[in-house]
PDB file of C-alpha atoms in Angstrom:
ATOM      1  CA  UNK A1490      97.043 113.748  90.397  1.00  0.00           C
ATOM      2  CA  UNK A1491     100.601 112.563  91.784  1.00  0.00           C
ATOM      3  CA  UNK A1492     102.090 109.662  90.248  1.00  0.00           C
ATOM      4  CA  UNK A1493     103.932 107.053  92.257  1.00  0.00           C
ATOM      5  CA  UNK A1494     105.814 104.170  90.601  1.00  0.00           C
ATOM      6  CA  UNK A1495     107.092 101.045  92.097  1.00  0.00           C
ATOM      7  CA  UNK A1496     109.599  98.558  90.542  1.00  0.00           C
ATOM      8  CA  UNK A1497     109.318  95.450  90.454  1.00  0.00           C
ATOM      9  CA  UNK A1498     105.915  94.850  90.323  1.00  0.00           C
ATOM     10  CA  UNK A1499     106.379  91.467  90.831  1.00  0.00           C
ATOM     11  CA  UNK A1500     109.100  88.983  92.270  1.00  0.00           C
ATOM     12  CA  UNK A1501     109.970  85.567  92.672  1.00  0.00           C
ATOM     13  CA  UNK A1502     112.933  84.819  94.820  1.00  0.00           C
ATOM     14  CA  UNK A1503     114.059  81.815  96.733  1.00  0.00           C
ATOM     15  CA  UNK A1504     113.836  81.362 100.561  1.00  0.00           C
ATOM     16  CA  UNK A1505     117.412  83.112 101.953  1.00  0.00           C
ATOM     17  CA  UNK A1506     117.512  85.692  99.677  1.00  0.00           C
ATOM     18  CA  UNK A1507     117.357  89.402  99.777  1.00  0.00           C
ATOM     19  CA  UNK A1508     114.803  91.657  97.350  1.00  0.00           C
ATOM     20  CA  UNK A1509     115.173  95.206  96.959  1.00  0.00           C
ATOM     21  CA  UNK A1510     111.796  97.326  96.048  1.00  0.00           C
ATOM     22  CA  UNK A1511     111.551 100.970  95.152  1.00  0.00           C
ATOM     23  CA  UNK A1512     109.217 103.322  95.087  1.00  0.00           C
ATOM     24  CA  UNK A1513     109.475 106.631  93.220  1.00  0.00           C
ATOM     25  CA  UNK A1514     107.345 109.979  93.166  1.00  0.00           C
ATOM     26  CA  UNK A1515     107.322 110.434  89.556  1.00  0.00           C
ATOM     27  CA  UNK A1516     106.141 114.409  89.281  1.00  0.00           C
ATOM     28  CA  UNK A1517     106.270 115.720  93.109  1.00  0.00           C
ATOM     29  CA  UNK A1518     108.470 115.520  96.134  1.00  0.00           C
ATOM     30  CA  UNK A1519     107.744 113.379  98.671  1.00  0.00           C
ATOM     31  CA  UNK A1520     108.325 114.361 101.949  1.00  0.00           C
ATOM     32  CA  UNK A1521     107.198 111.264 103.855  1.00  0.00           C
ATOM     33  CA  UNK A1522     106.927 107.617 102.715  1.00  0.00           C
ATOM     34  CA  UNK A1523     104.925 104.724 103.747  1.00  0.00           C
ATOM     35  CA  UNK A1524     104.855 101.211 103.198  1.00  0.00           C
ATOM     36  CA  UNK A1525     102.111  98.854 103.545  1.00  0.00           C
ATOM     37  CA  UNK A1526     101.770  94.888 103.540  1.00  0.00           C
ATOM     38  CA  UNK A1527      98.966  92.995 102.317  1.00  0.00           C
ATOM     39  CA  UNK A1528      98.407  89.450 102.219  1.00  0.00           C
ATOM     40  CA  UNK A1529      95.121  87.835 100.311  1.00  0.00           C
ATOM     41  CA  UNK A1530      91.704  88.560 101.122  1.00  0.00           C
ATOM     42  CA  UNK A1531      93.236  91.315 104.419  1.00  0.00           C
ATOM     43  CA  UNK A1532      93.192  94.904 104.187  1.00  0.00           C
ATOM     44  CA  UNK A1533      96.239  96.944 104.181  1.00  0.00           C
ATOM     45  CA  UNK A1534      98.741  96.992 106.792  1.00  0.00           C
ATOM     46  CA  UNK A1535     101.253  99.682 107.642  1.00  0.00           C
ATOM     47  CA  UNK A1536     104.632  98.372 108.189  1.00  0.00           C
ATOM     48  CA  UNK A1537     107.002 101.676 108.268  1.00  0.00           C
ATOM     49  CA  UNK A1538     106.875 105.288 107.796  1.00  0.00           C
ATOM     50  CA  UNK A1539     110.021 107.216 106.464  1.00  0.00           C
ATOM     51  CA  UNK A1540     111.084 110.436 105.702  1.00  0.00           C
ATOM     52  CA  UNK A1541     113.788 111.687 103.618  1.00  0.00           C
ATOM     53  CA  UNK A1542     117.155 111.986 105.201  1.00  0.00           C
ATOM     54  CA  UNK A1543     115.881 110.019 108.533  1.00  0.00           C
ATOM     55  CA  UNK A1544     115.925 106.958 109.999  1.00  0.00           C
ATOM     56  CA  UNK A1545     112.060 105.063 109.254  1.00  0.00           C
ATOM     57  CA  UNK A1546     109.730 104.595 111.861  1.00  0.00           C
ATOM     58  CA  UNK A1547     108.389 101.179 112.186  1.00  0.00           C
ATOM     59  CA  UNK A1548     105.039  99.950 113.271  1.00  0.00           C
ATOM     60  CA  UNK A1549     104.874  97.306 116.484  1.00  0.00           C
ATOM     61  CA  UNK A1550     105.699  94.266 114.861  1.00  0.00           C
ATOM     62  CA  UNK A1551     107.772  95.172 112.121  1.00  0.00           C
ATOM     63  CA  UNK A1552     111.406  93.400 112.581  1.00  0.00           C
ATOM     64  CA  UNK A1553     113.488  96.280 111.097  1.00  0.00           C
ATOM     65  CA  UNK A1554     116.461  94.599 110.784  1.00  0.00           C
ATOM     66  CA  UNK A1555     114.448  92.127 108.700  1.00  0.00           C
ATOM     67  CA  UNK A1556     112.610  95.092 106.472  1.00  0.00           C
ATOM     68  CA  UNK A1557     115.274  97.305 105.438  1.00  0.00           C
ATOM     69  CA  UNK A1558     113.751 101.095 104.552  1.00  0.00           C
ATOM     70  CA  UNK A1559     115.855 103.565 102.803  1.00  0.00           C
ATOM     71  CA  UNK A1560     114.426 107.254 101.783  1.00  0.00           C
ATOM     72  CA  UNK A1561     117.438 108.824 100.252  1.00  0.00           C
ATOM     73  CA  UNK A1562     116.107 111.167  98.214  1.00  0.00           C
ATOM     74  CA  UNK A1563     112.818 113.417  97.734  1.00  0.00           C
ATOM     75  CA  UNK A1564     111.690 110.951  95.362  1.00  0.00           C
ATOM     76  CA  UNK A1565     112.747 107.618  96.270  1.00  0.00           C
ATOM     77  CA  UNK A1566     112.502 105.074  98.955  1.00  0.00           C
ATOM     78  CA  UNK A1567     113.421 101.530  99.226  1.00  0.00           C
ATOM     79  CA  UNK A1568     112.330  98.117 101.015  1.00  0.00           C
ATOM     80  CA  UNK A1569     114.461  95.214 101.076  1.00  0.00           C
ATOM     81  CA  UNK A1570     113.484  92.202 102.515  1.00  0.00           C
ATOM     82  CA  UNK A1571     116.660  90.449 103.378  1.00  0.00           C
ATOM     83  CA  UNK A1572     116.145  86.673 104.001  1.00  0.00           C
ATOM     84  CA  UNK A1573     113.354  86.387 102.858  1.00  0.00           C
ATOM     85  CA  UNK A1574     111.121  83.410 103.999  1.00  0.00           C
ATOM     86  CA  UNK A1575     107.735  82.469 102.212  1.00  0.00           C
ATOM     87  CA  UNK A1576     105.250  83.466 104.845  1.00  0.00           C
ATOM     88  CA  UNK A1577     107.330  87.290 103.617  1.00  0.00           C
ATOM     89  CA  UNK A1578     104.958  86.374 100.423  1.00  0.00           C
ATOM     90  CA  UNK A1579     102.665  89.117 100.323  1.00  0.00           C
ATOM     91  CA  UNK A1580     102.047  92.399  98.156  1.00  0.00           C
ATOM     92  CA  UNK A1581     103.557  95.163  99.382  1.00  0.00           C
ATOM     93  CA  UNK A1582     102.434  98.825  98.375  1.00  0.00           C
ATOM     94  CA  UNK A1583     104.114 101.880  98.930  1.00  0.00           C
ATOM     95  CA  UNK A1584     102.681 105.542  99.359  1.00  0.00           C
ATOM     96  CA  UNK A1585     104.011 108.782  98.962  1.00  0.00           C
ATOM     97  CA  UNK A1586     102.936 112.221 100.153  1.00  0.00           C
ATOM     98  CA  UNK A1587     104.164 115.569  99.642  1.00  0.00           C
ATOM     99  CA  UNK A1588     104.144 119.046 101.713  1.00  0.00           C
ATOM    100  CA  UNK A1589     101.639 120.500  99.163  1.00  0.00           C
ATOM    101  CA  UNK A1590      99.327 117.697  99.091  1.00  0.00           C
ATOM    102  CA  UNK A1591      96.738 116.656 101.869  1.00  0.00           C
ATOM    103  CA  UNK A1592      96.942 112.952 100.745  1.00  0.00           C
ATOM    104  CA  UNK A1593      98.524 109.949 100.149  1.00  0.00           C
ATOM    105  CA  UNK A1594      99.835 109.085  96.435  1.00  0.00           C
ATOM    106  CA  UNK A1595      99.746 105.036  96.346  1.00  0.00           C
ATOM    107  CA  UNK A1596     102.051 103.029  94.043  1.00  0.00           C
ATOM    108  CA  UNK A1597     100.598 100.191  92.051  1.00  0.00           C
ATOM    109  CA  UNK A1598     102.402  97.760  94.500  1.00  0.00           C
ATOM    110  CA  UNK A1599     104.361  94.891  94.469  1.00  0.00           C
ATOM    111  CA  UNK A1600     103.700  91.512  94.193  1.00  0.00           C
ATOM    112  CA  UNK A1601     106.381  89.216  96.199  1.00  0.00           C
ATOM    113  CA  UNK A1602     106.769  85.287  95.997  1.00  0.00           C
ATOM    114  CA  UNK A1603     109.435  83.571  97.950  1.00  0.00           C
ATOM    115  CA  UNK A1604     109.752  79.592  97.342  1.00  0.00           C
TER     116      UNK A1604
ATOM    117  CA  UNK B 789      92.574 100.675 115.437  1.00  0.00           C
ATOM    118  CA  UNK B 790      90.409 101.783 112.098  1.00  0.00           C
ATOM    119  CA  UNK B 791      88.299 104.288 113.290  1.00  0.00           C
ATOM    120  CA  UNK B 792      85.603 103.857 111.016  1.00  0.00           C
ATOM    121  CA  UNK B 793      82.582 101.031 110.138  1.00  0.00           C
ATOM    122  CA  UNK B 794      81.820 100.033 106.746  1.00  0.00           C
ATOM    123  CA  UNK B 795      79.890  96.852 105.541  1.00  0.00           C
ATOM    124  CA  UNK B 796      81.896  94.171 104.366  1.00  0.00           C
ATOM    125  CA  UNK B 797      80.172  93.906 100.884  1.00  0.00           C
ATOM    126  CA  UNK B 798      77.599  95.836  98.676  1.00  0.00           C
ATOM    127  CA  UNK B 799      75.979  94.328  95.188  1.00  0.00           C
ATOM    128  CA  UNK B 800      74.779  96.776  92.419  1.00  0.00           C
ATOM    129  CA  UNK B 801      73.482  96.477  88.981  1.00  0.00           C
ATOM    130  CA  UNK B 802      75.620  98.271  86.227  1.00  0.00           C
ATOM    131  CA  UNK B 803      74.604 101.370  85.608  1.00  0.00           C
ATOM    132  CA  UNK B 804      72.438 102.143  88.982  1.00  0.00           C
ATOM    133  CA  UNK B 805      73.619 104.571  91.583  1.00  0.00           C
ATOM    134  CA  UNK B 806      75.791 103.116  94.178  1.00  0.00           C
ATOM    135  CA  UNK B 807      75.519 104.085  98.337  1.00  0.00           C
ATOM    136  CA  UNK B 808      78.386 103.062 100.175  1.00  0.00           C
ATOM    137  CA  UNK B 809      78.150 103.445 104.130  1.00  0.00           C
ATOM    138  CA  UNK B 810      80.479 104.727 106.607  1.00  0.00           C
ATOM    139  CA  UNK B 811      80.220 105.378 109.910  1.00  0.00           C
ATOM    140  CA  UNK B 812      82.847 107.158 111.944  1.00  0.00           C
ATOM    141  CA  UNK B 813      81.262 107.922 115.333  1.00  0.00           C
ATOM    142  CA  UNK B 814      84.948 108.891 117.048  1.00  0.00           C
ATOM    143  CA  UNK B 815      85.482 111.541 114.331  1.00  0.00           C
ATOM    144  CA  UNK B 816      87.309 114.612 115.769  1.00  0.00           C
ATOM    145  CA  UNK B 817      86.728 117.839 114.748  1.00  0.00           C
ATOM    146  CA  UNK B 818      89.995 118.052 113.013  1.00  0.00           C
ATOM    147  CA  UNK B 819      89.634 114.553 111.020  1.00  0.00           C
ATOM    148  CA  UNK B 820      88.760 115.166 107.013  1.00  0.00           C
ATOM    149  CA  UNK B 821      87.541 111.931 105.543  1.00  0.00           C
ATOM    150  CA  UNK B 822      89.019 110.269 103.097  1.00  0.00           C
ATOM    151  CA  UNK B 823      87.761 107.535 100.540  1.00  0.00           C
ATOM    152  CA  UNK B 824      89.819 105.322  98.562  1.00  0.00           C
ATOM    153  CA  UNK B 825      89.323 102.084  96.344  1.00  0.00           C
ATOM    154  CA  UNK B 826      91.274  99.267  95.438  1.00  0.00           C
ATOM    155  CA  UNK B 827      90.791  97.457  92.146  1.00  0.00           C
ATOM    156  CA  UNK B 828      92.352  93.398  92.408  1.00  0.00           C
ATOM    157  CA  UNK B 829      95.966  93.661  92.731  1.00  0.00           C
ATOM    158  CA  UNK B 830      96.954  97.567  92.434  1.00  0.00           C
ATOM    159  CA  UNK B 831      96.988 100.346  95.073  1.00  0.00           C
ATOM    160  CA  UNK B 832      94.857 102.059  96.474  1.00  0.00           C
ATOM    161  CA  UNK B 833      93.372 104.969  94.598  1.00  0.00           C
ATOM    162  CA  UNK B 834      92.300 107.937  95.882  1.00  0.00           C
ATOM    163  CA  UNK B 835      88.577 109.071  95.243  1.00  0.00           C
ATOM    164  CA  UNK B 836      87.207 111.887  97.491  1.00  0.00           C
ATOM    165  CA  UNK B 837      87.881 114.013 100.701  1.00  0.00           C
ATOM    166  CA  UNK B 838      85.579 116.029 102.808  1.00  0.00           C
ATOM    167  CA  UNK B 839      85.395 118.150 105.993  1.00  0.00           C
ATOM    168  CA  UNK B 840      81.923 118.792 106.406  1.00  0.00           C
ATOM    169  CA  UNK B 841      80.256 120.152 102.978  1.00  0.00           C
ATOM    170  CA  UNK B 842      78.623 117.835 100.604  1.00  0.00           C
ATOM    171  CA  UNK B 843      82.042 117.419  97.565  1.00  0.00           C
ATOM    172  CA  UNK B 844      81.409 116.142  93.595  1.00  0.00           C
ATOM    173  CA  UNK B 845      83.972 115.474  91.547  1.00  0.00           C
ATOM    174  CA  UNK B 846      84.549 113.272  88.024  1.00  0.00           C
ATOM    175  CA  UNK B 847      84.693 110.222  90.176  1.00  0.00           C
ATOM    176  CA  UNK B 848      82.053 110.523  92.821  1.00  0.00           C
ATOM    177  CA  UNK B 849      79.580 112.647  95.471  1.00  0.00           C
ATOM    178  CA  UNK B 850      80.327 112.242  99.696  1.00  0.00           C
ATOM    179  CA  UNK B 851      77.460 113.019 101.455  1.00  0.00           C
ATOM    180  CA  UNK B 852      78.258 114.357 105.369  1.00  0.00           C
ATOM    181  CA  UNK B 853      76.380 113.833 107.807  1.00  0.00           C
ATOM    182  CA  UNK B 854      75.458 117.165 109.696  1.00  0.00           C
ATOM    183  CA  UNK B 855      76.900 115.850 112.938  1.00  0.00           C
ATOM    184  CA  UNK B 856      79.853 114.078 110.578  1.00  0.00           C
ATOM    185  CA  UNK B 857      79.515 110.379 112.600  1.00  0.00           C
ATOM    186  CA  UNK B 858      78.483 109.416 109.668  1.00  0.00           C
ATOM    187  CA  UNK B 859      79.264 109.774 105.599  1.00  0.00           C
ATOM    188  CA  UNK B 860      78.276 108.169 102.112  1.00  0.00           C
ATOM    189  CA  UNK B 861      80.480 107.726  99.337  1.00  0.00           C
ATOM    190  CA  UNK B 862      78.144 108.380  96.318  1.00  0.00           C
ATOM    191  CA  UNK B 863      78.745 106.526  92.349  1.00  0.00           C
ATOM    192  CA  UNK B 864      76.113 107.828  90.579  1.00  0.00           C
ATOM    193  CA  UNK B 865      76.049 105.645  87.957  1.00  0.00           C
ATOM    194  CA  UNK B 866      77.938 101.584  88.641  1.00  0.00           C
ATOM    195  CA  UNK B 867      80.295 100.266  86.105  1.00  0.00           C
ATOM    196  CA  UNK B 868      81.863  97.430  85.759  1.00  0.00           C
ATOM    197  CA  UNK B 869      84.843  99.237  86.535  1.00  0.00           C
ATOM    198  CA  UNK B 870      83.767 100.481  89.760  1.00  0.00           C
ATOM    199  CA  UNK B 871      83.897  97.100  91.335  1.00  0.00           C
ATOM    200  CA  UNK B 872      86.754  97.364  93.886  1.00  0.00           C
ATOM    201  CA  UNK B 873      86.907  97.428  97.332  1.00  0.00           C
ATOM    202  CA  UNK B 874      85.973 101.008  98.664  1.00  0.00           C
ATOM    203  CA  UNK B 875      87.996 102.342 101.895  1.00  0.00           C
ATOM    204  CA  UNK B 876      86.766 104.698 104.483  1.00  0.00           C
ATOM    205  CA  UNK B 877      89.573 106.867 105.667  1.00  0.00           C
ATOM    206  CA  UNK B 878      89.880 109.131 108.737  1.00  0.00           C
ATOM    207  CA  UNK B 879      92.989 111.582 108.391  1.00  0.00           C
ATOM    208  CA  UNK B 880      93.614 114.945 110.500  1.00  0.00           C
ATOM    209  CA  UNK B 881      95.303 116.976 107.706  1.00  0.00           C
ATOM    210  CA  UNK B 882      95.290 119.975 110.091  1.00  0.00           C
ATOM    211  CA  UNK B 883      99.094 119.297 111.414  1.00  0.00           C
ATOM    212  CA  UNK B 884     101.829 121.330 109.827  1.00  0.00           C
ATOM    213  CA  UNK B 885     104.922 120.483 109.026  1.00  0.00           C
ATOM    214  CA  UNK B 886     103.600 117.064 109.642  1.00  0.00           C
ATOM    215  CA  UNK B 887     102.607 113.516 108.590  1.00  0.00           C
ATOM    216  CA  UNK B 888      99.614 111.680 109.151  1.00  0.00           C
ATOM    217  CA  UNK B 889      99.050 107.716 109.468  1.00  0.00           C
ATOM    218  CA  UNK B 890      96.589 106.350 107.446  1.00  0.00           C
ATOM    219  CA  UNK B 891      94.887 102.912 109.303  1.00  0.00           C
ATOM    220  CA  UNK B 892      92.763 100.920 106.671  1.00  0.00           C
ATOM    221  CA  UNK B 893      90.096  99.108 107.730  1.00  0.00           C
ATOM    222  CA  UNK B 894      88.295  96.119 105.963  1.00  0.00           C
ATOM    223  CA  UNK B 895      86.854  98.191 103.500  1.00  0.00           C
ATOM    224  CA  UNK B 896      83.651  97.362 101.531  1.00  0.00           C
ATOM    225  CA  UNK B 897      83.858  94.703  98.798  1.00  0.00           C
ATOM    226  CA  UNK B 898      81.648  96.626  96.062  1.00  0.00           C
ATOM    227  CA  UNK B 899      80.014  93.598  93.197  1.00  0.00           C
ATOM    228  CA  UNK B 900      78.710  95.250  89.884  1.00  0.00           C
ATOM    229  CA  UNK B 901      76.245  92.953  88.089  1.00  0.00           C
ATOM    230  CA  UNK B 902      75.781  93.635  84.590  1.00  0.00           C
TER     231      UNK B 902
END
């Protein structure tokens, strides 16, 4: 199966501060990238759907001036959190999926404290 | 909104087969479904798809119902390792061209005993 990678798998940052997390498809092409925020014990949530070259589509919700998305290339997207607060503490998961797959690819996800 | 129904939480003993419920009574005819798991802290991971046939692979069996408002997400034999939390997925993967939203629900919190 497709492998997606995210970096850093975990982060500790202090309240006002700005975190950067990527997510790469390691062997395939990803056409379209989600992300997803979950806090303990909750299921998944989507937060914003990107595709390469375009400007992400965020769920209701989802400040997007707060949850910066960047899908630059076929293979990598980005989330920053900018200013971050600690109720932004959560694990956040990416997903990737490309035109020759009929599923989504998730990354191992990221685990982010803020003090 | 999920579109599907799954119990909050299933216990097996190691080494039993495993029957994990969903029920999907909105299903279009379009909508494949879609099982994933989650082991503590790490994505998702995908398990099995189906239209409307039975499927096997190395992982697991889904079983379809014949009027598909229903499906069961077969481990044939529990491991420790199995203990995650087991998602129900509805996805149209008929668009072209296209993407498709995923919506998790609350999943079902599988417990192997030994």
């Amino acid at each position: 199966g497709a492998v997606v990678s995210q970096h850093p798998s975990r982060v500790i940052c202090k309240s006002g501060t700005s975190v950067k997390i990527e997510c790469r498809s390691l062997d395939f092409q990803a056409t379209t990238m989600f992300w997803y925020r979950q806090f303990p014990k909750q299921s998944l949530m989507l937060m914003a759907t990107s595709n390469e070259g375009s400007k992400a589509t965020y769920e209701q919700g989802v400040e997007k001036d707060k949850f910066l998305i960047n899908h630059a290339s076929l293979t990598l997207s980005t989330l920053t959190v900018t200013s971050a607060h600690p109720e932004d503490s959560s694990f956040y998961i990416c997903s990737a999926e490309g035109a020759s797959y009929n599923e989504q690819f998730f990354g191992p996800g990221t685990r982010l404290t803020v003090l | 909104d999920a579109k599907t129904t799954q119990p909050n939480s299933m216990e097996s003993n190691e080494e039993e087969p495993v029957h994990l419920p969903c029920n999907h009574s909105t299903i279009s005819g379009t909508d494949y479904i879609h099982w994933y798991r989650q082991l503590p802290s790490q994505g998702p991971e995908y398990v099995i798809h189906g239209l409307t046939s039975n499927v096997n692979n190395r992982m697991a069996s889904l079983a379809i119902a014949e009027d598909r408002k229903s499906s069961t997400l077969i481990l044939h034999r529990a491991t420790l390792r199995d203990a995650a939390v087991y998602y129900c997925i509805l996805r149209d993967n008929s668009e072209s061209g296209g993407y498709q939203k995923v919506t998790f629900g609350t999943g079902t919190k599988l417990q192997v005993i030994p």
